[in-house]
Amino acid sequence: MKVDDAAGVEAGKEMEKDSESNKPSSAQNNPDARSVQRTKSFTFRAPQEQFTIQDFQLGKIYGVGSYSKVVRARKKDTGIVYALKIMDKKFITKENKTSLVKLERVVLDQLDHPGIVRLFFTFQDSQSLYMALESCEGGELFDQITRKGRLTEDEARFYAAEVVNALEYIHNIGLIHRDIKPENLLLTAEGHIKVADFGSVKPTKDGQVSFLPTLPSDDKACTFVGTAAYVPPEVLNSSPATFGNDIWALGCTLYQMLSGSSPFKDASEWLIFQKIIARDLIFPDYFSEEAKDLTDKLLHTDPAQRLGAGPQGYVALKIHPFFSGVDWDNIRSQTPPKLALETGATEGHELYHAHDGNGSTRSSEASGPVPRLASIDSFDSRWQQFLDPGECVVMISTLKKLQKLSSRKMQLILTDKPKLICVDPAKTQKVNTYGMDNQNYLSIVVTSPTNFKITTPKKVMCFEDAKQRAWQWKEAIEGLQKQ
């Protein structure tokens, strides 16, 4: 066995060795029967099963992170669809992420709220750890903002109220999410909000969540986590995490829902941080006075003074005039806004994956051998003119092409030739085309979940993907080069 493989196996053992039993317990029927202390034993509500990846038909990729990806997965024997989070054991071990993965798994297991994605079960193999999560067929709130341009105040009020409802629960049991943003707010098929991605969660000392005795506490609570545009100023100044961190992110999210962009948007993370520290906040004229006032109070520079994090807690937040008419006692029974559907998305556009005998991943499509549209922001006749007859799109997205002092939007199209096409979306005009038959001519380097560099013998191009799919671009490009 190779050293890396051995490390991966050990990571898997470490994930579950603290559990005396992984069978479902009475806690599944009585979620309130929890200890508020660290316990010597722990029975997972969501058990570790003996499933294999071959038990699932894998569909489109929902998202890609630094050491994981989330894919749509249908259990073959039951037909139930899950969002399957697949985590790389080698990376987890190498980057010392084991405690974070364990923390997320333990926290998700105990969360019980209609506004939070549910963990159903886990399993593992020699390469990966798997978490089967509730599948949210309505996609990300980010997608709704993108497709609609911006939301109406009625739509934003509905979504914000459901986020507040979930955050109140999260904070009441003593957890700080630390990565609230539109990409982590998922929608059910009906259109209700589900808070997802607890990979950055921070438990408080007096919380109501049980922990494994060997799970280390996060003494470095001021460590930078989250996404640049939603990070509060106190975190940039190395202050400890508080509930106010999530309230600030809620304010950024509300602003983005109403305007179509984040309040502290700029060309680089450094410039974004300068705007956050200076609280360089400008409200569009079409914001109502109630929306301006609420956003202003959520984005208070003092975390203890933010509405919802102050002395009156969530009572003060929920009685704000912006939420006038919201039935807080029956919020999940209200009719959600109508979802805007993805342009050009069809069943034939899903990218499927299967593991071969060596544990590697190959791609195929249900309707043919060519993978198409692993991720679509928009695909219509405007881009068809840049393709050759019979050429198929593998990935397409509107990205930022970053330059020294500026940035510009660029439609990046990856085809099965394989070929990479850069198009100016404003002029619908081709800028460059790059053949990519081998990695010696064209290579890709990921620098963060949002940023990647494409290098050719003549130039280096830097791109930013707001939906954090840098690793997905790398996998798609390198996968085509190996074919």
Tab-separated table of N, CA and C in Angstrom, residues 168-307:
chain	number	residue	atom	x	y	z
A	168	GLU	N	-31.701	31.885	13.818
A	168	GLU	CA	-32.102	31.968	15.222
A	168	GLU	C	-31.943	30.599	15.888
A	169	TYR	N	-32.337	29.549	15.186
A	169	TYR	CA	-32.167	28.185	15.713
A	169	TYR	C	-30.685	27.842	15.881
A	170	ILE	N	-29.896	28.141	14.842
A	170	ILE	CA	-28.453	27.827	14.873
A	170	ILE	C	-27.772	28.529	16.040
A	171	HIS	N	-28.085	29.803	16.215
A	171	HIS	CA	-27.469	30.576	17.295
A	171	HIS	C	-27.979	30.138	18.671
A	172	ASN	N	-29.259	29.782	18.754
A	172	ASN	CA	-29.831	29.368	20.043
A	172	ASN	C	-29.204	28.085	20.575
A	173	ILE	N	-28.723	27.217	19.668
A	173	ILE	CA	-28.087	25.993	20.151
A	173	ILE	C	-26.568	26.163	20.276
A	174	GLY	N	-26.096	27.384	20.032
A	174	GLY	CA	-24.693	27.684	20.316
A	174	GLY	C	-23.731	27.440	19.176
A	175	LEU	N	-24.158	27.680	17.941
A	175	LEU	CA	-23.283	27.512	16.780
A	175	LEU	C	-23.192	28.806	15.987
A	176	ILE	N	-22.012	29.090	15.463
A	176	ILE	CA	-21.804	30.204	14.535
A	176	ILE	C	-21.482	29.593	13.180
A	177	HIS	N	-22.262	29.913	12.172
A	177	HIS	CA	-22.088	29.274	10.859
A	177	HIS	C	-20.795	29.728	10.181
A	178	ARG	N	-20.570	31.021	10.125
A	178	ARG	CA	-19.352	31.663	9.595
A	178	ARG	C	-19.197	31.632	8.072
A	179	ASP	N	-20.207	31.173	7.346
A	179	ASP	CA	-20.099	31.254	5.883
A	179	ASP	C	-21.485	31.400	5.249
A	180	ILE	N	-22.298	32.287	5.825
A	180	ILE	CA	-23.609	32.581	5.251
A	180	ILE	C	-23.413	33.424	3.993
A	181	LYS	N	-23.976	32.979	2.884
A	181	LYS	CA	-23.908	33.690	1.604
A	181	LYS	C	-24.922	33.041	0.666
A	182	PRO	N	-25.292	33.688	-0.429
A	182	PRO	CA	-26.320	33.140	-1.322
A	182	PRO	C	-25.982	31.759	-1.882
A	183	GLU	N	-24.681	31.441	-2.053
A	183	GLU	CA	-24.302	30.119	-2.567
A	183	GLU	C	-24.570	29.011	-1.555
A	184	ASN	N	-24.613	29.347	-0.269
A	184	ASN	CA	-24.849	28.349	0.781
A	184	ASN	C	-26.286	28.350	1.280
A	185	LEU	N	-27.153	29.103	0.609
A	185	LEU	CA	-28.583	29.111	0.915
A	185	LEU	C	-29.283	28.409	-0.235
A	186	LEU	N	-29.655	27.166	-0.006
A	186	LEU	CA	-30.236	26.336	-1.052
A	186	LEU	C	-31.759	26.415	-1.006
A	187	LEU	N	-32.371	26.004	-2.121
A	187	LEU	CA	-33.822	26.070	-2.236
A	187	LEU	C	-34.394	24.692	-2.516
A	188	THR	N	-35.492	24.369	-1.841
A	188	THR	CA	-36.198	23.128	-2.140
A	188	THR	C	-36.883	23.269	-3.493
A	189	ALA	N	-37.432	22.183	-3.989
A	189	ALA	CA	-38.149	22.222	-5.268
A	189	ALA	C	-39.319	23.204	-5.201
A	190	GLU	N	-39.896	23.358	-3.986
A	190	GLU	CA	-41.005	24.296	-3.810
A	190	GLU	C	-40.519	25.729	-3.671
A	191	GLY	N	-39.256	25.912	-3.249
A	191	GLY	CA	-38.695	27.256	-3.153
A	191	GLY	C	-38.414	27.746	-1.748
A	192	HIS	N	-38.388	26.834	-0.760
A	192	HIS	CA	-38.054	27.226	0.606
A	192	HIS	C	-36.541	27.165	0.834
A	193	ILE	N	-36.053	28.016	1.712
A	193	ILE	CA	-34.623	28.123	2.008
A	193	ILE	C	-34.154	26.975	2.899
A	194	LYS	N	-32.943	26.459	2.593
A	194	LYS	CA	-32.242	25.504	3.443
A	194	LYS	C	-30.797	25.990	3.593
A	195	VAL	N	-30.357	26.218	4.815
A	195	VAL	CA	-28.973	26.624	5.051
A	195	VAL	C	-28.081	25.392	4.921
A	196	ALA	N	-26.985	25.534	4.173
A	196	ALA	CA	-26.088	24.407	3.896
A	196	ALA	C	-24.645	24.788	4.223
A	197	ASP	N	-23.747	23.806	4.067
A	197	ASP	CA	-22.301	23.960	4.207
A	197	ASP	C	-21.884	24.427	5.599
A	198	PHE	N	-21.752	23.459	6.506
A	198	PHE	CA	-21.324	23.745	7.868
A	198	PHE	C	-19.839	23.415	8.070
A	199	GLY	N	-19.065	23.511	6.999
A	199	GLY	CA	-17.642	23.215	7.067
A	199	GLY	C	-16.828	24.237	7.841
A	200	SER	N	-17.393	25.425	8.081
A	200	SER	CA	-16.681	26.470	8.826
A	200	SER	C	-17.313	26.730	10.186
A	201	VAL	N	-18.237	25.866	10.610
A	201	VAL	CA	-19.005	26.113	11.824
A	201	VAL	C	-18.108	26.225	13.054
A	202	LYS	N	-18.487	27.119	13.967
A	202	LYS	CA	-17.758	27.326	15.221
A	202	LYS	C	-18.710	27.137	16.389
A	203	PRO	N	-18.518	26.097	17.217
A	203	PRO	CA	-19.359	25.925	18.402
A	203	PRO	C	-18.948	26.920	19.495
A	204	THR	N	-19.916	27.396	20.254
A	204	THR	CA	-19.624	28.232	21.407
A	204	THR	C	-19.513	27.349	22.659
A	205	LYS	N	-18.924	27.881	23.702
A	205	LYS	CA	-18.643	27.078	24.895
A	205	LYS	C	-19.902	26.566	25.581
A	206	ASP	N	-20.964	27.359	25.557
A	206	ASP	CA	-22.182	26.984	26.277
A	206	ASP	C	-23.263	26.448	25.341
A	207	GLY	N	-22.855	25.882	24.205
A	207	GLY	CA	-23.807	25.406	23.225
A	207	GLY	C	-24.532	24.134	23.639
A	208	GLN	N	-25.556	23.777	22.879
A	208	GLN	CA	-26.386	22.615	23.175
A	208	GLN	C	-26.084	21.444	22.243
A	209	VAL	N	-24.872	21.379	21.741
A	209	VAL	CA	-24.492	20.310	20.828
A	209	VAL	C	-23.491	19.405	21.520
A	210	SER	N	-23.686	18.092	21.400
A	210	SER	CA	-22.761	17.123	21.991
A	210	SER	C	-21.559	16.945	21.087
A	211	PHE	N	-20.395	16.720	21.699
A	211	PHE	CA	-19.179	16.531	20.914
A	211	PHE	C	-18.452	15.275	21.359
A	212	LEU	N	-17.728	14.703	20.417
A	212	LEU	CA	-16.897	13.559	20.743
A	212	LEU	C	-15.758	14.005	21.657
A	213	PRO	N	-15.339	13.178	22.592
A	213	PRO	CA	-14.312	13.603	23.558
A	213	PRO	C	-12.976	13.942	22.929
A	214	THR	N	-12.666	13.354	21.761
A	214	THR	CA	-11.374	13.621	21.131
A	214	THR	C	-11.435	14.756	20.128
A	215	LEU	N	-12.628	15.344	19.940
A	215	LEU	CA	-12.762	16.421	18.965
A	215	LEU	C	-12.173	17.696	19.535
A	216	PRO	N	-11.099	18.223	18.917
A	216	PRO	CA	-10.449	19.407	19.479
A	216	PRO	C	-11.322	20.643	19.368
A	217	SER	N	-11.247	21.504	20.370
A	217	SER	CA	-11.977	22.760	20.303
A	217	SER	C	-11.198	23.737	19.442
A	218	ASP	N	-11.924	24.697	18.878
A	218	ASP	CA	-11.294	25.697	18.000
A	218	ASP	C	-10.888	26.899	18.836
A	219	ASP	N	-9.690	26.859	19.367
A	219	ASP	CA	-9.219	27.982	20.172
A	219	ASP	C	-8.828	29.170	19.301
A	220	LYS	N	-8.619	28.909	18.004
A	220	LYS	CA	-8.238	29.981	17.095
A	220	LYS	C	-9.482	30.481	16.375
A	221	ALA	N	-10.441	30.929	17.156
A	221	ALA	CA	-11.728	31.321	16.600
A	221	ALA	C	-11.655	32.582	15.761
A	222	CYS	N	-10.550	33.299	15.823
A	222	CYS	CA	-10.419	34.505	15.028
A	222	CYS	C	-9.757	34.236	13.684
A	223	THR	N	-9.451	32.958	13.411
A	223	THR	CA	-8.855	32.603	12.134
A	223	THR	C	-9.792	32.969	10.999
A	224	PHE	N	-9.247	33.526	9.915
A	224	PHE	CA	-10.071	33.932	8.789
A	224	PHE	C	-10.711	32.711	8.138
A	225	VAL	N	-12.048	32.708	8.065
A	225	VAL	CA	-12.788	31.697	7.322
A	225	VAL	C	-13.894	32.416	6.572
A	226	GLY	N	-14.519	31.685	5.656
A	226	GLY	CA	-15.632	32.280	4.928
A	226	GLY	C	-15.215	32.812	3.577
A	227	THR	N	-16.040	33.702	3.030
A	227	THR	CA	-15.836	34.246	1.695
A	227	THR	C	-15.614	35.752	1.804
A	228	ALA	N	-14.655	36.257	1.053
A	228	ALA	CA	-14.182	37.634	1.212
A	228	ALA	C	-15.303	38.673	1.266
A	229	ALA	N	-16.235	38.625	0.337
A	229	ALA	CA	-17.250	39.672	0.226
A	229	ALA	C	-18.214	39.702	1.400
A	230	TYR	N	-18.237	38.642	2.223
A	230	TYR	CA	-19.209	38.550	3.321
A	230	TYR	C	-18.534	38.561	4.700
A	231	VAL	N	-17.236	38.759	4.736
A	231	VAL	CA	-16.490	38.729	5.991
A	231	VAL	C	-16.667	40.055	6.729
A	232	PRO	N	-17.006	40.015	8.029
A	232	PRO	CA	-17.186	41.252	8.781
A	232	PRO	C	-15.867	41.900	9.155
A	233	PRO	N	-15.864	43.203	9.438
A	233	PRO	CA	-14.609	43.921	9.700
A	233	PRO	C	-13.861	43.402	10.921
A	234	GLU	N	-14.572	42.932	11.951
A	234	GLU	CA	-13.871	42.479	13.156
A	234	GLU	C	-13.045	41.226	12.893
A	235	VAL	N	-13.481	40.373	11.959
A	235	VAL	CA	-12.697	39.186	11.614
A	235	VAL	C	-11.407	39.602	10.911
A	236	LEU	N	-11.476	40.641	10.090
A	236	LEU	CA	-10.275	41.150	9.424
A	236	LEU	C	-9.301	41.751	10.436
A	237	ASN	N	-9.837	42.143	11.580
A	237	ASN	CA	-8.988	42.680	12.652
A	237	ASN	C	-8.653	41.629	13.703
A	238	SER	N	-8.852	40.346	13.346
A	238	SER	CA	-8.484	39.195	14.190
A	238	SER	C	-9.239	39.125	15.507
A	239	SER	N	-10.484	39.568	15.504
A	239	SER	CA	-11.319	39.418	16.704
A	239	SER	C	-11.980	38.046	16.703
A	240	PRO	N	-12.306	37.507	17.871
A	240	PRO	CA	-12.949	36.185	17.943
A	240	PRO	C	-14.309	36.175	17.258
A	241	ALA	N	-14.724	34.991	16.832
A	241	ALA	CA	-16.014	34.836	16.164
A	241	ALA	C	-17.154	35.037	17.146
A	242	THR	N	-18.228	35.683	16.671
A	242	THR	CA	-19.439	35.891	17.467
A	242	THR	C	-20.647	35.666	16.565
A	243	PHE	N	-21.832	35.636	17.185
A	243	PHE	CA	-23.057	35.518	16.397
A	243	PHE	C	-23.189	36.693	15.425
A	244	GLY	N	-22.589	37.820	15.791
A	244	GLY	CA	-22.651	38.991	14.924
A	244	GLY	C	-22.013	38.769	13.562
A	245	ASN	N	-21.089	37.816	13.467
A	245	ASN	CA	-20.484	37.500	12.164
A	245	ASN	C	-21.546	37.061	11.162
A	246	ASP	N	-22.449	36.197	11.617
A	246	ASP	CA	-23.507	35.704	10.735
A	246	ASP	C	-24.524	36.795	10.420
A	247	ILE	N	-24.760	37.692	11.369
A	247	ILE	CA	-25.699	38.796	11.129
A	247	ILE	C	-25.145	39.726	10.048
A	248	TRP	N	-23.844	40.004	10.095
A	248	TRP	CA	-23.208	40.820	9.043
A	248	TRP	C	-23.395	40.147	7.686
A	249	ALA	N	-23.144	38.854	7.617
A	249	ALA	CA	-23.298	38.121	6.352
A	249	ALA	C	-24.746	38.141	5.870
A	250	LEU	N	-25.693	38.097	6.807
A	250	LEU	CA	-27.106	38.223	6.443
A	250	LEU	C	-27.360	39.577	5.798
A	251	GLY	N	-26.762	40.644	6.365
A	251	GLY	CA	-26.909	41.971	5.782
A	251	GLY	C	-26.348	42.048	4.372
A	252	CYS	N	-25.180	41.434	4.159
A	252	CYS	CA	-24.587	41.391	2.814
A	252	CYS	C	-25.489	40.631	1.845
A	253	THR	N	-26.070	39.540	2.329
A	253	THR	CA	-26.946	38.719	1.485
A	253	THR	C	-28.225	39.465	1.130
A	254	LEU	N	-28.808	40.169	2.102
A	254	LEU	CA	-30.008	40.962	1.827
A	254	LEU	C	-29.706	42.028	0.785
A	255	TYR	N	-28.591	42.719	0.938
A	255	TYR	CA	-28.185	43.745	-0.035
A	255	TYR	C	-28.049	43.118	-1.426
A	256	GLN	N	-27.434	41.933	-1.505
A	256	GLN	CA	-27.227	41.273	-2.790
A	256	GLN	C	-28.545	40.838	-3.414
A	257	MET	N	-29.476	40.369	-2.595
A	257	MET	CA	-30.785	40.002	-3.126
A	257	MET	C	-31.473	41.202	-3.770
A	258	LEU	N	-31.393	42.349	-3.111
A	258	LEU	CA	-32.124	43.529	-3.562
A	258	LEU	C	-31.436	44.279	-4.697
A	259	SER	N	-30.098	44.146	-4.790
A	259	SER	CA	-29.348	44.932	-5.786
A	259	SER	C	-28.771	44.092	-6.920
A	260	GLY	N	-28.560	42.795	-6.674
A	260	GLY	CA	-27.951	41.940	-7.689
A	260	GLY	C	-26.465	41.748	-7.505
A	261	SER	N	-25.847	42.495	-6.589
A	261	SER	CA	-24.420	42.324	-6.329
A	261	SER	C	-24.144	42.568	-4.850
A	262	SER	N	-22.997	42.052	-4.385
A	262	SER	CA	-22.658	42.200	-2.972
A	262	SER	C	-22.294	43.650	-2.664
A	263	PRO	N	-22.475	44.100	-1.422
A	263	PRO	CA	-22.269	45.515	-1.096
A	263	PRO	C	-20.820	45.963	-1.164
A	264	PHE	N	-19.877	45.035	-1.039
A	264	PHE	CA	-18.462	45.429	-1.008
A	264	PHE	C	-17.699	44.798	-2.180
A	265	LYS	N	-18.316	44.791	-3.315
A	265	LYS	CA	-17.749	44.179	-4.512
A	265	LYS	C	-16.582	45.008	-5.049
A	266	ASP	N	-15.500	44.299	-5.466
A	266	ASP	CA	-14.370	44.993	-6.094
A	266	ASP	C	-13.527	43.982	-6.865
A	267	ALA	N	-12.445	44.445	-7.483
A	267	ALA	CA	-11.678	43.622	-8.417
A	267	ALA	C	-10.793	42.586	-7.744
A	268	SER	N	-10.483	42.744	-6.460
A	268	SER	CA	-9.615	41.790	-5.776
A	268	SER	C	-10.034	41.672	-4.321
A	269	GLU	N	-9.577	40.604	-3.656
A	269	GLU	CA	-9.909	40.429	-2.248
A	269	GLU	C	-9.357	41.578	-1.409
A	270	TRP	N	-8.157	42.038	-1.728
A	270	TRP	CA	-7.550	43.122	-0.958
A	270	TRP	C	-8.412	44.382	-1.031
A	271	LEU	N	-8.899	44.720	-2.225
A	271	LEU	CA	-9.751	45.900	-2.382
A	271	LEU	C	-11.092	45.708	-1.676
A	272	ILE	N	-11.623	44.483	-1.711
A	272	ILE	CA	-12.865	44.188	-0.999
A	272	ILE	C	-12.680	44.422	0.497
A	273	PHE	N	-11.556	43.935	1.035
A	273	PHE	CA	-11.290	44.097	2.464
A	273	PHE	C	-11.178	45.577	2.844
A	274	GLN	N	-10.572	46.378	1.977
A	274	GLN	CA	-10.465	47.817	2.263
A	274	GLN	C	-11.842	48.460	2.327
A	275	LYS	N	-12.739	48.048	1.447
A	275	LYS	CA	-14.104	48.589	1.459
A	275	LYS	C	-14.840	48.171	2.726
A	276	ILE	N	-14.633	46.914	3.140
A	276	ILE	CA	-15.300	46.419	4.346
A	276	ILE	C	-14.822	47.180	5.575
A	277	ILE	N	-13.520	47.351	5.707
A	277	ILE	CA	-12.953	48.059	6.861
A	277	ILE	C	-13.427	49.505	6.905
A	278	ALA	N	-13.515	50.134	5.719
A	278	ALA	CA	-13.975	51.529	5.640
A	278	ALA	C	-15.494	51.638	5.667
A	279	ARG	N	-16.164	50.491	5.611
A	279	ARG	CA	-17.635	50.413	5.475
A	279	ARG	C	-18.106	51.318	4.342
A	280	ASP	N	-17.499	51.104	3.201
A	280	ASP	CA	-17.817	51.872	1.995
A	280	ASP	C	-19.103	51.310	1.398
A	281	LEU	N	-20.231	51.798	1.905
A	281	LEU	CA	-21.541	51.227	1.587
A	281	LEU	C	-22.416	52.257	0.894
A	282	ILE	N	-22.866	51.941	-0.303
A	282	ILE	CA	-23.720	52.845	-1.077
A	282	ILE	C	-25.022	52.119	-1.402
A	283	PHE	N	-26.162	52.734	-1.072
A	283	PHE	CA	-27.460	52.127	-1.342
A	283	PHE	C	-28.025	52.633	-2.666
A	284	PRO	N	-28.493	51.749	-3.534
A	284	PRO	CA	-29.177	52.183	-4.765
A	284	PRO	C	-30.446	52.970	-4.428
A	285	ASP	N	-30.861	53.836	-5.339
A	285	ASP	CA	-32.026	54.689	-5.105
A	285	ASP	C	-33.310	53.882	-4.951
A	286	TYR	N	-33.348	52.686	-5.560
A	286	TYR	CA	-34.598	51.922	-5.539
A	286	TYR	C	-34.794	51.133	-4.241
A	287	PHE	N	-33.844	51.144	-3.330
A	287	PHE	CA	-34.044	50.519	-2.016
A	287	PHE	C	-35.111	51.320	-1.252
A	288	SER	N	-36.077	50.644	-0.655
A	288	SER	CA	-37.045	51.340	0.198
A	288	SER	C	-36.356	51.805	1.470
A	289	GLU	N	-36.984	52.715	2.185
A	289	GLU	CA	-36.404	53.207	3.437
A	289	GLU	C	-36.267	52.073	4.444
A	290	GLU	N	-37.246	51.149	4.453
A	290	GLU	CA	-37.192	50.009	5.371
A	290	GLU	C	-36.025	49.091	5.035
A	291	ALA	N	-35.797	48.859	3.732
A	291	ALA	CA	-34.692	47.998	3.309
A	291	ALA	C	-33.345	48.637	3.636
A	292	LYS	N	-33.230	49.936	3.398
A	292	LYS	CA	-31.988	50.645	3.728
A	292	LYS	C	-31.706	50.567	5.219
A	293	ASP	N	-32.740	50.825	6.024
A	293	ASP	CA	-32.552	50.862	7.472
A	293	ASP	C	-32.156	49.495	8.023
A	294	LEU	N	-32.829	48.439	7.542
A	294	LEU	CA	-32.503	47.099	8.026
A	294	LEU	C	-31.086	46.712	7.629
A	295	THR	N	-30.739	46.911	6.364
A	295	THR	CA	-29.399	46.560	5.898
A	295	THR	C	-28.338	47.342	6.659
A	296	ASP	N	-28.604	48.618	6.876
A	296	ASP	CA	-27.667	49.480	7.611
A	296	ASP	C	-27.437	48.946	9.026
A	297	LYS	N	-28.494	48.479	9.675
A	297	LYS	CA	-28.382	47.998	11.053
A	297	LYS	C	-27.767	46.597	11.125
A	298	LEU	N	-27.950	45.814	10.089
A	298	LEU	CA	-27.296	44.507	10.049
A	298	LEU	C	-25.799	44.645	9.800
A	299	LEU	N	-25.420	45.719	9.087
A	299	LEU	CA	-24.015	45.951	8.740
A	299	LEU	C	-23.381	46.988	9.669
A	300	HIS	N	-23.784	47.002	10.911
A	300	HIS	CA	-23.185	47.891	11.914
A	300	HIS	C	-21.741	47.442	12.158
A	301	THR	N	-20.832	48.384	12.325
A	301	THR	CA	-19.421	48.024	12.523
A	301	THR	C	-19.184	47.318	13.855
A	302	ASP	N	-20.028	47.581	14.837
A	302	ASP	CA	-19.913	46.918	16.138
A	302	ASP	C	-20.782	45.663	16.125
A	303	PRO	N	-20.181	44.474	16.190
A	303	PRO	CA	-20.982	43.242	16.100
A	303	PRO	C	-22.038	43.127	17.185
A	304	ALA	N	-21.796	43.692	18.347
A	304	ALA	CA	-22.760	43.609	19.449
A	304	ALA	C	-23.970	44.514	19.231
A	305	GLN	N	-23.853	45.462	18.293
A	305	GLN	CA	-24.941	46.390	18.014
A	305	GLN	C	-25.753	46.007	16.783
A	306	ARG	N	-25.350	44.946	16.114
A	306	ARG	CA	-26.111	44.524	14.926
A	306	ARG	C	-27.478	43.984	15.326
A	307	LEU	N	-28.472	44.347	14.554
A	307	LEU	CA	-29.835	43.918	14.851
A	307	LEU	C	-29.912	42.392	14.824
